[in-house]
């Protein structure tokens, strides 16, 4: 039972696209990440996923629209919805999603992180 | 599927201690509230609860410590743990908790909100 300061934790993250666990809440994890560039199109069969922008600007591409998020904004991607996170510059994000969620969803490739560390 | 801007939504909240639903995510709601003053001691038998400070300063009293939270900090109260939120000045908070969570937990009184509106 310790509080989490987002800025402090973000300062500890050195790699892009490598989410860290900052809290657990019922069946979900709170994850923090720094991202830059384009991820991959994917979806999560069973899990809704929340993206909250801590710093910077994030684009979430969906098949029928682009969602532009800035600091202090969140967006929830319902299960089954194809999405592609894009960060033109580095973005700090907080994600909330079930513990079962794999970052690349239905896709397995070199970006897939099977096990995450706590931060 | 709409993004949520925390500042904009907070601007729509006029009453203290009256959480509004700003999103749903798996079995949980994202709730926004403005609070000021002292709530009541309570716990939630089945639900972990996350408090994130959007603006201002929040104290969460526990039986053995006070947790001081400022903007950009969160704290997770595990199920079963007695707690008392205190806001000396107005605080804007985001909460994440299962849909089954009642604000006053095991206590039923005039602060209890059985049904919440979306914002």
Coordinates of N, CA and C in Angstrom, one line a residue:
Chain A
X1 N 0.8 -1.2 0.0 CA 0.0 0.0 0.0 C 0.9 1.2 0.0
X2 N 1.3 1.6 -1.2 CA 2.1 2.8 -1.3 C 1.5 3.7 -2.4
X3 N 1.6 5.0 -2.2 CA 1.0 5.9 -3.3 C 2.0 5.8 -4.5
X4 N 1.5 6.2 -5.6 CA 2.3 6.2 -6.9 C 2.2 7.6 -7.4
X5 N 3.4 8.2 -7.6 CA 3.5 9.5 -8.3 C 3.9 9.2 -9.7
X6 N 3.0 9.6 -10.6 CA 3.2 9.3 -12.1 C 4.5 9.8 -12.6
X7 N 4.8 11.1 -12.3 CA 6.1 11.7 -12.8 C 7.3 11.0 -12.3
X8 N 7.3 10.7 -11.0 CA 8.5 9.9 -10.5 C 8.7 8.6 -11.2
X9 N 7.6 7.9 -11.3 CA 7.7 6.6 -12.0 C 8.1 6.7 -13.4
X10 N 7.6 7.7 -14.1 CA 7.9 7.8 -15.5 C 9.4 8.1 -15.7
X11 N 10.0 8.8 -14.7 CA 11.4 9.1 -14.7 C 12.3 7.9 -14.7
X12 N 11.7 6.8 -14.2 CA 12.5 5.5 -14.1 C 12.4 4.6 -15.4
X13 N 11.5 5.0 -16.3 CA 11.3 4.2 -17.5 C 12.3 4.7 -18.6
X14 N 13.1 3.8 -19.1 CA 14.1 4.2 -20.0 C 13.8 3.8 -21.4
X15 N 13.1 2.7 -21.6 CA 12.8 2.1 -22.9 C 11.4 2.5 -23.4
X16 N 11.3 2.6 -24.7 CA 10.0 2.7 -25.3 C 9.3 1.4 -25.4
X17 N 8.0 1.4 -25.4 CA 7.2 0.2 -25.7 C 7.5 -1.0 -24.7
X18 N 7.8 -0.6 -23.4 CA 8.1 -1.6 -22.4 C 7.3 -1.2 -21.2
X19 N 6.0 -1.6 -21.2 CA 5.1 -1.2 -20.0 C 5.6 -1.8 -18.7
X20 N 5.4 -1.0 -17.7 CA 5.7 -1.5 -16.3 C 4.4 -1.5 -15.5
X21 N 4.3 -2.4 -14.5 CA 3.2 -2.4 -13.6 C 3.4 -1.5 -12.5
X22 N 2.4 -0.6 -12.3 CA 2.5 0.4 -11.2 C 1.5 0.1 -10.1
X23 N 0.6 -0.8 -10.3 CA -0.5 -1.1 -9.3 C -1.4 -2.2 -9.8
X24 N -2.0 -2.8 -8.8 CA -3.0 -3.8 -9.1 C -4.3 -3.5 -8.4
X25 N -5.4 -3.7 -9.1 CA -6.7 -3.3 -8.7 C -7.7 -4.3 -9.2
X26 N -8.3 -5.0 -8.2 CA -9.2 -6.1 -8.6 C -8.5 -7.0 -9.6
X27 N -9.1 -7.2 -10.8 CA -8.4 -8.2 -11.7 C -7.5 -7.4 -12.7
X28 N -7.3 -6.2 -12.5 CA -6.5 -5.4 -13.5 C -5.2 -4.9 -13.0
X29 N -4.3 -4.5 -13.9 CA -3.1 -3.8 -13.6 C -3.2 -2.4 -14.1
X30 N -2.5 -1.5 -13.4 CA -2.2 -0.2 -13.8 C -0.8 -0.2 -14.4
X31 N -0.7 0.1 -15.7 CA 0.6 0.0 -16.3 C 1.1 1.4 -16.8
X32 N 2.4 1.7 -16.7 CA 2.9 2.9 -17.2 C 3.9 2.6 -18.3
X33 N 3.9 3.5 -19.3 CA 4.8 3.2 -20.5 C 5.2 4.6 -21.1
X34 N 6.4 4.5 -21.7 CA 6.8 5.6 -22.6 C 6.8 5.0 -24.0
X35 N 6.2 5.7 -25.0 CA 6.1 5.1 -26.3 C 6.5 6.2 -27.3
X36 N 7.1 5.7 -28.4 CA 7.4 6.7 -29.5 C 7.4 5.9 -30.8
X37 N 6.7 6.4 -31.8 CA 6.6 5.8 -33.1 C 5.3 5.1 -33.2
X38 N 5.3 4.1 -34.1 CA 4.0 3.4 -34.4 C 4.1 2.0 -33.9
X39 N 3.0 1.6 -33.2 CA 2.9 0.2 -32.7 C 2.4 -0.7 -33.8
X40 N 1.6 -1.7 -33.6 CA 1.0 -2.5 -34.6 C -0.5 -2.6 -34.5
X41 N -1.2 -2.8 -35.6 CA -2.6 -3.1 -35.5 C -2.9 -4.4 -34.7
X42 N -3.8 -4.3 -33.7 CA -4.1 -5.5 -33.0 C -5.4 -5.2 -32.2
X43 N -6.0 -6.3 -31.7 CA -7.1 -6.1 -30.8 C -7.0 -7.1 -29.6
X44 N -7.8 -6.9 -28.6 CA -7.9 -7.8 -27.5 C -9.2 -8.5 -27.5
X45 N -9.2 -9.8 -27.6 CA -10.5 -10.5 -27.7 C -11.4 -10.3 -26.4
X46 N -10.8 -10.3 -25.3 CA -11.6 -10.3 -24.0 C -11.5 -9.1 -23.2
X47 N -10.6 -8.2 -23.5 CA -10.3 -7.1 -22.6 C -10.5 -5.7 -23.1
X48 N -11.3 -4.9 -22.4 CA -11.3 -3.5 -22.7 C -10.0 -2.9 -22.1
X49 N -9.6 -1.8 -22.8 CA -8.3 -1.2 -22.4 C -8.4 0.3 -22.4
X50 N -7.9 0.9 -21.3 CA -7.9 2.3 -21.1 C -6.5 2.9 -21.3
X51 N -6.5 3.9 -22.2 CA -5.3 4.7 -22.4 C -5.5 6.1 -21.8
X52 N -4.6 6.5 -20.9 CA -4.7 7.9 -20.3 C -3.3 8.5 -20.6
X53 N -3.4 9.7 -21.2 CA -2.1 10.4 -21.5 C -1.6 11.3 -20.3
X54 N -0.5 10.9 -19.9 CA 0.2 11.6 -18.7 C 1.0 12.8 -19.3
X55 N 1.6 12.7 -20.4 CA 2.4 13.7 -21.0 C 2.6 13.5 -22.5
X56 N 2.4 14.5 -23.3 CA 2.5 14.4 -24.8 C 1.2 14.2 -25.5
X57 N 1.3 13.7 -26.7 CA 0.2 13.5 -27.5 C 0.2 12.1 -28.1
X58 N -1.0 11.5 -28.1 CA -1.1 10.1 -28.6 C -2.2 10.1 -29.6
X59 N -2.0 9.4 -30.7 CA -3.0 9.1 -31.6 C -3.4 7.6 -31.5
X60 N -4.7 7.3 -31.4 CA -5.1 6.0 -31.5 C -5.9 5.8 -32.8
X61 N -5.3 5.1 -33.7 CA -6.0 4.8 -35.0 C -6.9 3.7 -34.8
X62 N -8.2 3.9 -35.2 CA -9.2 2.9 -35.3 C -9.5 2.7 -36.8
X63 N -10.2 1.7 -37.1 CA -10.5 1.4 -38.6 C -11.3 2.6 -39.2
X64 N -12.1 3.3 -38.4 CA -13.0 4.3 -39.0 C -12.7 5.7 -38.5
X65 N -11.7 5.9 -37.6 CA -11.3 7.2 -37.2 C -10.0 7.2 -36.5
X66 N -9.4 8.4 -36.3 CA -8.2 8.6 -35.5 C -8.7 9.4 -34.3
X67 N -8.3 8.9 -33.1 CA -8.6 9.6 -31.8 C -7.3 10.3 -31.4
X68 N -7.4 11.6 -31.2 CA -6.2 12.4 -30.8 C -6.4 12.7 -29.3
X69 N -5.4 12.2 -28.5 CA -5.4 12.4 -27.1 C -4.3 13.3 -26.6
X70 N -4.6 14.2 -25.7 CA -3.5 15.0 -25.1 C -3.5 14.8 -23.6
X71 N -2.5 15.4 -22.9 CA -2.4 15.3 -21.5 C -3.8 15.4 -20.8
X72 N -4.1 14.5 -19.9 CA -5.3 14.7 -19.1 C -6.6 14.1 -19.8
X73 N -6.3 13.4 -20.9 CA -7.4 12.8 -21.6 C -7.3 11.2 -21.7
X74 N -8.4 10.6 -21.6 CA -8.4 9.1 -21.7 C -9.4 8.6 -22.8
X75 N -9.1 7.4 -23.2 CA -10.0 6.7 -24.2 C -10.0 5.2 -23.9
X76 N -11.2 4.7 -24.0 CA -11.3 3.3 -23.7 C -11.6 2.5 -25.0
X77 N -10.8 1.5 -25.2 CA -10.9 0.7 -26.4 C -11.7 -0.6 -26.0
X78 N -12.9 -0.7 -26.5 CA -13.6 -1.9 -26.1 C -13.0 -3.2 -26.7
X79 N -13.2 -4.3 -26.0 CA -12.7 -5.6 -26.5 C -13.1 -5.8 -27.9
X80 N -12.2 -6.4 -28.7 CA -12.5 -6.7 -30.1 C -12.2 -5.6 -31.1
X81 N -12.0 -4.4 -30.6 CA -11.8 -3.3 -31.6 C -10.3 -3.2 -32.0
X82 N -10.1 -3.2 -33.3 CA -8.7 -3.1 -33.8 C -8.2 -1.7 -33.6
X83 N -7.0 -1.6 -33.1 CA -6.4 -0.2 -32.9 C -4.9 -0.2 -33.1
X84 N -4.4 1.0 -33.3 CA -3.0 1.2 -33.6 C -2.6 2.4 -32.9
X85 N -1.9 2.3 -31.8 CA -1.3 3.5 -31.1 C -0.2 4.1 -31.8
X86 N -0.2 5.4 -32.0 CA 0.9 6.1 -32.7 C 1.3 7.3 -31.9
X87 N 2.6 7.4 -31.7 CA 3.2 8.6 -31.0 C 4.2 9.3 -31.9
X88 N 3.9 10.4 -32.4 CA 4.8 11.1 -33.3 C 6.1 11.5 -32.5
X89 N 5.8 12.0 -31.3 CA 6.9 12.3 -30.4 C 6.7 11.4 -29.1
X90 N 7.7 11.3 -28.2 CA 7.5 10.5 -27.1 C 6.3 10.9 -26.3
X91 N 5.5 9.9 -25.8 CA 4.3 10.1 -25.0 C 4.5 9.2 -23.8
X92 N 4.0 9.8 -22.6 CA 3.9 9.0 -21.4 C 2.5 8.6 -21.2
X93 N 2.2 7.3 -21.1 CA 0.8 6.9 -20.9 C 0.6 6.0 -19.7
X94 N -0.6 6.0 -19.2 CA -1.0 5.1 -18.1 C -2.1 4.2 -18.8
X95 N -2.0 2.9 -18.6 CA -3.0 2.0 -19.2 C -3.6 1.2 -18.0
X96 N -4.9 1.0 -18.2 CA -5.6 0.1 -17.2 C -6.3 -1.0 -18.0
X97 N -6.0 -2.2 -17.6 CA -6.5 -3.4 -18.3 C -6.4 -4.6 -17.5
X98 N -7.2 -5.6 -17.8 CA -7.1 -6.9 -17.0 C -5.7 -7.5 -17.1
X99 N -5.4 -8.2 -16.0 CA -4.1 -8.8 -15.9 C -3.8 -9.7 -17.1
X100 N -4.8 -10.3 -17.6 CA -4.6 -11.2 -18.7 C -4.2 -10.6 -20.1
X101 N -4.2 -9.2 -20.1 CA -4.0 -8.5 -21.4 C -2.6 -8.6 -21.9
X102 N -2.4 -9.0 -23.1 CA -1.0 -9.0 -23.7 C -1.0 -7.8 -24.6
X103 N 0.2 -7.1 -24.5 CA 0.3 -5.8 -25.2 C -0.1 -5.8 -26.7
X104 N 0.3 -6.9 -27.4 CA 0.1 -7.0 -28.8 C -1.2 -7.7 -29.2
X105 N -2.0 -8.0 -28.1 CA -3.3 -8.7 -28.4 C -3.3 -10.0 -29.1
X106 N -3.9 -10.0 -30.3 CA -4.1 -11.2 -31.1 C -2.8 -11.5 -31.9
X107 N -1.9 -10.5 -31.9 CA -0.6 -10.7 -32.7 C 0.5 -11.1 -31.8
X108 N 1.3 -12.0 -32.3 CA 2.6 -12.3 -31.5 C 3.7 -12.0 -32.4
X109 N 4.6 -11.0 -31.9 CA 5.8 -10.7 -32.7 C 6.9 -10.2 -31.8
X110 N 7.9 -9.5 -32.3 CA 9.0 -9.1 -31.4 C 8.6 -8.0 -30.5
X111 N 7.5 -7.4 -30.6 CA 7.0 -6.4 -29.7 C 6.2 -7.0 -28.5
X112 N 5.9 -8.3 -28.6 CA 5.1 -8.9 -27.6 C 5.8 -9.0 -26.3
X113 N 5.2 -8.6 -25.2 CA 5.8 -8.7 -23.8 C 5.0 -9.7 -23.0
X114 N 5.5 -10.9 -22.8 CA 4.7 -11.9 -22.1 C 4.7 -11.6 -20.6
X115 N 5.8 -11.1 -20.0 CA 5.8 -10.8 -18.6 C 6.3 -9.4 -18.4
X116 N 5.6 -8.7 -17.5 CA 6.0 -7.3 -17.2 C 6.6 -7.2 -15.8
X117 N 7.5 -6.3 -15.7 CA 8.1 -6.0 -14.3 C 7.3 -4.9 -13.6
X118 N 7.3 -4.9 -12.3 CA 6.8 -3.8 -11.5 C 7.8 -2.7 -11.5
X119 N 7.2 -1.5 -11.3 CA 8.1 -0.3 -11.2 C 7.8 0.4 -9.9
Chain B
X1 N -17.8 5.3 -27.8 CA -16.4 5.4 -27.9 C -16.0 6.9 -28.2
X2 N -16.0 7.6 -27.0 CA -15.5 9.0 -27.1 C -14.4 9.2 -26.1
X3 N -13.5 10.1 -26.5 CA -12.5 10.4 -25.5 C -13.0 11.2 -24.4
X4 N -12.4 11.2 -23.2 CA -12.8 12.0 -22.1 C -11.7 12.9 -21.7
X5 N -12.0 14.2 -21.6 CA -11.0 15.2 -21.1 C -11.4 15.5 -19.7
X6 N -10.5 15.2 -18.8 CA -10.8 15.3 -17.4 C -11.2 16.7 -17.0
X7 N -10.4 17.7 -17.5 CA -10.7 19.1 -17.1 C -12.1 19.5 -17.5
X8 N -12.5 19.2 -18.8 CA -13.8 19.5 -19.3 C -14.9 18.9 -18.4
X9 N -14.7 17.6 -18.1 CA -15.8 16.9 -17.4 C -15.9 17.5 -16.0
X10 N -14.7 17.8 -15.4 CA -14.8 18.4 -14.0 C -15.5 19.7 -14.0
X11 N -15.4 20.5 -15.1 CA -16.1 21.7 -15.2 C -17.6 21.6 -15.1
X12 N -18.1 20.4 -15.4 CA -19.6 20.1 -15.4 C -20.1 19.7 -14.0
X13 N -19.2 19.4 -13.1 CA -19.6 18.9 -11.8 C -19.7 20.0 -10.9
X14 N -20.9 20.2 -10.3 CA -21.2 21.3 -9.5 C -21.3 21.0 -8.0
X15 N -21.7 19.7 -7.7 CA -21.9 19.3 -6.3 C -20.6 18.6 -5.8
X16 N -20.4 18.7 -4.5 CA -19.4 17.9 -3.8 C -20.0 16.5 -3.5
X17 N -19.1 15.5 -3.4 CA -19.5 14.2 -3.0 C -20.5 13.5 -3.8
X18 N -20.5 13.9 -5.1 CA -21.5 13.3 -6.0 C -20.8 12.8 -7.3
X19 N -20.2 11.6 -7.2 CA -19.5 11.0 -8.3 C -20.3 10.8 -9.5
X20 N -19.7 11.0 -10.6 CA -20.3 10.8 -11.9 C -19.5 9.7 -12.7
X21 N -20.2 9.0 -13.5 CA -19.5 7.9 -14.3 C -19.0 8.6 -15.6
X22 N -17.7 8.4 -15.9 CA -17.1 9.0 -17.1 C -16.7 7.9 -18.1
X23 N -16.7 6.6 -17.7 CA -16.3 5.5 -18.6 C -16.6 4.2 -17.9
X24 N -16.7 3.2 -18.8 CA -16.7 1.8 -18.3 C -15.7 1.0 -18.9
X25 N -15.2 0.1 -18.2 CA -14.0 -0.7 -18.6 C -14.1 -2.0 -17.9
X26 N -14.3 -3.1 -18.7 CA -14.5 -4.4 -18.2 C -15.6 -4.3 -17.1
X27 N -15.3 -4.8 -15.9 CA -16.4 -4.7 -14.8 C -16.3 -3.5 -14.0
X28 N -15.6 -2.5 -14.4 CA -15.4 -1.3 -13.6 C -15.9 0.0 -14.2
X29 N -16.2 1.0 -13.4 CA -16.5 2.3 -13.8 C -15.3 3.2 -13.5
X30 N -15.1 4.2 -14.4 CA -14.3 5.4 -14.1 C -15.2 6.5 -13.6
X31 N -14.9 6.9 -12.4 CA -15.8 8.0 -11.8 C -15.0 9.2 -11.6
X32 N -15.7 10.4 -11.7 CA -15.1 11.6 -11.4 C -15.9 12.3 -10.4
X33 N -15.2 13.0 -9.5 CA -15.9 13.7 -8.4 C -15.1 14.9 -7.9
X34 N -15.9 15.9 -7.4 CA -15.3 17.0 -6.6 C -15.7 16.7 -5.2
X35 N -14.7 16.8 -4.3 CA -15.0 16.6 -2.9 C -14.4 17.7 -2.1
X36 N -15.0 18.0 -0.9 CA -14.5 19.0 0.0 C -15.0 18.6 1.4
X37 N -14.1 18.6 2.3 CA -14.4 18.3 3.7 C -14.1 16.8 4.0
X38 N -14.8 16.3 5.0 CA -14.4 14.9 5.5 C -15.6 14.0 5.1
X39 N -15.2 12.8 4.6 CA -16.3 11.8 4.3 C -16.6 11.0 5.5
X40 N -16.8 9.7 5.4 CA -17.0 8.9 6.6 C -16.1 7.7 6.5
X41 N -15.7 7.2 7.7 CA -15.0 5.9 7.7 C -15.8 4.8 7.1
X42 N -15.2 4.0 6.2 CA -15.9 2.9 5.6 C -14.9 2.0 5.0
X43 N -15.4 0.8 4.5 CA -14.6 -0.1 3.7 C -15.5 -0.7 2.7
X44 N -14.8 -1.4 1.7 CA -15.6 -2.1 0.7 C -15.2 -3.6 0.8
X45 N -16.2 -4.4 1.1 CA -15.9 -5.8 1.4 C -15.2 -6.5 0.2
X46 N -15.7 -6.2 -1.0 CA -15.3 -7.0 -2.2 C -14.4 -6.2 -3.2
X47 N -14.3 -4.9 -3.0 CA -13.7 -4.1 -4.1 C -12.5 -3.3 -3.7
X48 N -11.4 -3.5 -4.5 CA -10.3 -2.5 -4.4 C -10.7 -1.2 -5.1
X49 N -10.2 -0.1 -4.6 CA -10.6 1.2 -5.1 C -9.4 2.1 -5.4
X50 N -9.4 2.7 -6.5 CA -8.2 3.5 -6.9 C -8.7 5.0 -6.8
X51 N -7.9 5.8 -6.1 CA -8.1 7.3 -6.1 C -6.9 7.9 -6.8
X52 N -7.2 8.7 -7.8 CA -6.2 9.5 -8.5 C -6.6 11.0 -8.4
X53 N -5.6 11.8 -8.0 CA -5.9 13.2 -7.8 C -5.6 14.0 -9.1
X54 N -6.7 14.6 -9.6 CA -6.6 15.4 -10.9 C -6.2 16.8 -10.5
X55 N -6.7 17.3 -9.4 CA -6.4 18.7 -9.0 C -6.6 18.8 -7.5
X56 N -5.6 19.5 -6.8 CA -5.8 19.7 -5.4 C -5.0 18.6 -4.6
X57 N -5.4 18.6 -3.3 CA -4.7 17.7 -2.4 C -5.7 16.8 -1.6
X58 N -5.5 15.6 -1.5 CA -6.4 14.6 -0.9 C -5.6 13.9 0.2
X59 N -6.3 13.8 1.4 CA -5.7 12.9 2.4 C -6.6 11.7 2.5
X60 N -6.0 10.5 2.5 CA -6.8 9.3 2.8 C -6.3 8.8 4.1
X61 N -7.2 8.9 5.1 CA -6.8 8.4 6.4 C -7.1 6.9 6.5
X62 N -6.1 6.2 6.9 CA -6.2 4.7 7.2 C -6.0 4.6 8.7
X63 N -6.3 3.4 9.2 CA -6.2 3.2 10.7 C -4.8 3.5 11.2
X64 N -3.8 3.2 10.4 CA -2.4 3.3 10.9 C -1.6 4.3 10.2
X65 N -2.2 5.1 9.3 CA -1.4 6.1 8.6 C -2.3 7.1 7.8
X66 N -1.8 8.3 7.5 CA -2.5 9.2 6.6 C -1.7 9.2 5.3
X67 N -2.4 9.0 4.2 CA -1.7 9.1 2.9 C -2.1 10.4 2.3
X68 N -1.0 11.2 1.9 CA -1.2 12.5 1.4 C -1.0 12.4 -0.1
X69 N -2.0 12.8 -0.9 CA -1.9 12.7 -2.4 C -2.1 14.1 -3.0
X70 N -1.2 14.3 -4.0 CA -1.4 15.5 -4.7 C -1.6 15.2 -6.2
X71 N -1.8 16.2 -7.0 CA -2.0 16.1 -8.4 C -1.0 15.1 -9.1
X72 N -1.6 14.2 -9.8 CA -0.7 13.2 -10.5 C -0.3 12.0 -9.7
X73 N -0.9 11.8 -8.5 CA -0.6 10.7 -7.7 C -1.9 9.8 -7.5
X74 N -1.7 8.5 -7.4 CA -2.8 7.6 -7.1 C -2.5 6.7 -5.9
X75 N -3.5 6.2 -5.4 CA -3.4 5.2 -4.2 C -4.5 4.2 -4.4
X76 N -4.2 3.0 -4.2 CA -5.2 1.9 -4.3 C -5.5 1.4 -2.9
X77 N -6.8 1.4 -2.5 CA -7.2 0.9 -1.2 C -7.7 -0.5 -1.4
X78 N -7.0 -1.5 -0.9 CA -7.4 -2.9 -1.1 C -8.8 -3.1 -0.4
X79 N -9.5 -4.1 -0.9 CA -10.8 -4.5 -0.3 C -10.6 -4.7 1.2
X80 N -11.6 -4.3 2.0 CA -11.6 -4.6 3.4 C -10.9 -3.6 4.2
X81 N -10.1 -2.7 3.6 CA -9.4 -1.7 4.4 C -10.2 -0.4 4.7
X82 N -10.3 -0.1 6.0 CA -11.1 1.0 6.4 C -10.3 2.3 6.0
X83 N -11.1 3.3 5.5 CA -10.5 4.5 5.0 C -11.5 5.7 5.1
X84 N -10.9 6.9 5.2 CA -11.6 8.1 5.3 C -11.0 9.2 4.4
X85 N -11.6 9.5 3.3 CA -11.1 10.5 2.5 C -11.4 11.9 3.1
X86 N -10.4 12.8 3.1 CA -10.5 14.1 3.6 C -9.9 15.1 2.6
X87 N -10.7 16.2 2.3 CA -10.2 17.2 1.5 C -10.3 18.5 2.2
X88 N -9.2 19.1 2.6 CA -9.2 20.3 3.4 C -9.8 21.5 2.5
X89 N -9.3 21.5 1.2 CA -9.9 22.3 0.2 C -10.4 21.4 -0.9
X90 N -11.2 22.0 -1.8 CA -11.8 21.2 -2.9 C -10.7 20.4 -3.7
X91 N -11.0 19.2 -3.9 CA -10.2 18.3 -4.7 C -11.0 17.7 -5.8
X92 N -10.3 17.6 -7.0 CA -10.9 16.8 -8.1 C -10.3 15.5 -8.2
X93 N -11.1 14.4 -8.2 CA -10.5 13.1 -8.2 C -11.1 12.2 -9.2
X94 N -10.3 11.2 -9.7 CA -10.8 10.2 -10.6 C -10.7 8.9 -9.8
X95 N -11.8 8.1 -9.8 CA -11.8 6.8 -9.1 C -12.0 5.7 -10.1
X96 N -11.4 4.6 -9.8 CA -11.7 3.4 -10.6 C -12.0 2.3 -9.7
X97 N -13.1 1.7 -9.9 CA -13.6 0.6 -9.0 C -14.7 -0.2 -9.7
X98 N -14.9 -1.4 -9.2 CA -15.9 -2.3 -9.8 C -17.3 -1.6 -9.8
X99 N -18.1 -1.9 -10.8 CA -19.5 -1.3 -10.9 C -20.3 -1.6 -9.6
X100 N -20.0 -2.6 -8.9 CA -20.8 -2.9 -7.7 C -20.5 -2.0 -6.5
X101 N -19.4 -1.2 -6.6 CA -19.0 -0.4 -5.5 C -20.0 0.7 -5.1
X102 N -20.4 0.7 -3.8 CA -21.2 1.8 -3.3 C -20.2 2.8 -2.6
X103 N -20.4 4.1 -2.8 CA -19.5 5.0 -2.3 C -19.2 4.9 -0.7
X104 N -20.2 4.6 0.0 CA -20.0 4.6 1.5 C -19.8 3.1 2.0
X105 N -19.5 2.2 1.0 CA -19.1 0.9 1.4 C -20.1 0.2 2.3
X106 N -19.6 -0.2 3.5 CA -20.4 -1.0 4.5 C -21.4 -0.1 5.2
X107 N -21.3 1.2 5.1 CA -22.2 2.2 5.8 C -23.3 2.7 4.9
X108 N -24.5 2.8 5.4 CA -25.6 3.4 4.7 C -26.0 4.6 5.4
X109 N -25.9 5.8 4.8 CA -26.4 7.0 5.4 C -26.8 8.0 4.4
X110 N -26.9 9.3 4.7 CA -27.4 10.3 3.8 C -26.3 10.6 2.7
X111 N -25.1 10.1 2.9 CA -24.1 10.3 1.8 C -24.1 9.2 0.8
X112 N -24.8 8.1 1.1 CA -24.8 7.0 0.2 C -25.5 7.3 -1.1
X113 N -24.8 6.9 -2.2 CA -25.4 7.2 -3.6 C -25.6 5.8 -4.2
X114 N -26.9 5.4 -4.4 CA -27.2 4.1 -4.9 C -27.0 4.1 -6.4
X115 N -27.4 5.1 -7.1 CA -27.3 5.2 -8.5 C -26.6 6.4 -9.0
X116 N -25.7 6.3 -9.9 CA -24.9 7.4 -10.4 C -25.2 7.7 -11.8
X117 N -25.2 9.0 -12.1 CA -25.4 9.5 -13.5 C -24.1 9.4 -14.3
X118 N -24.2 9.3 -15.6 CA -23.0 9.5 -16.4 C -22.8 11.0 -16.7
X119 N -21.6 11.3 -17.0 CA -21.3 12.7 -17.3 C -20.6 12.8 -18.6

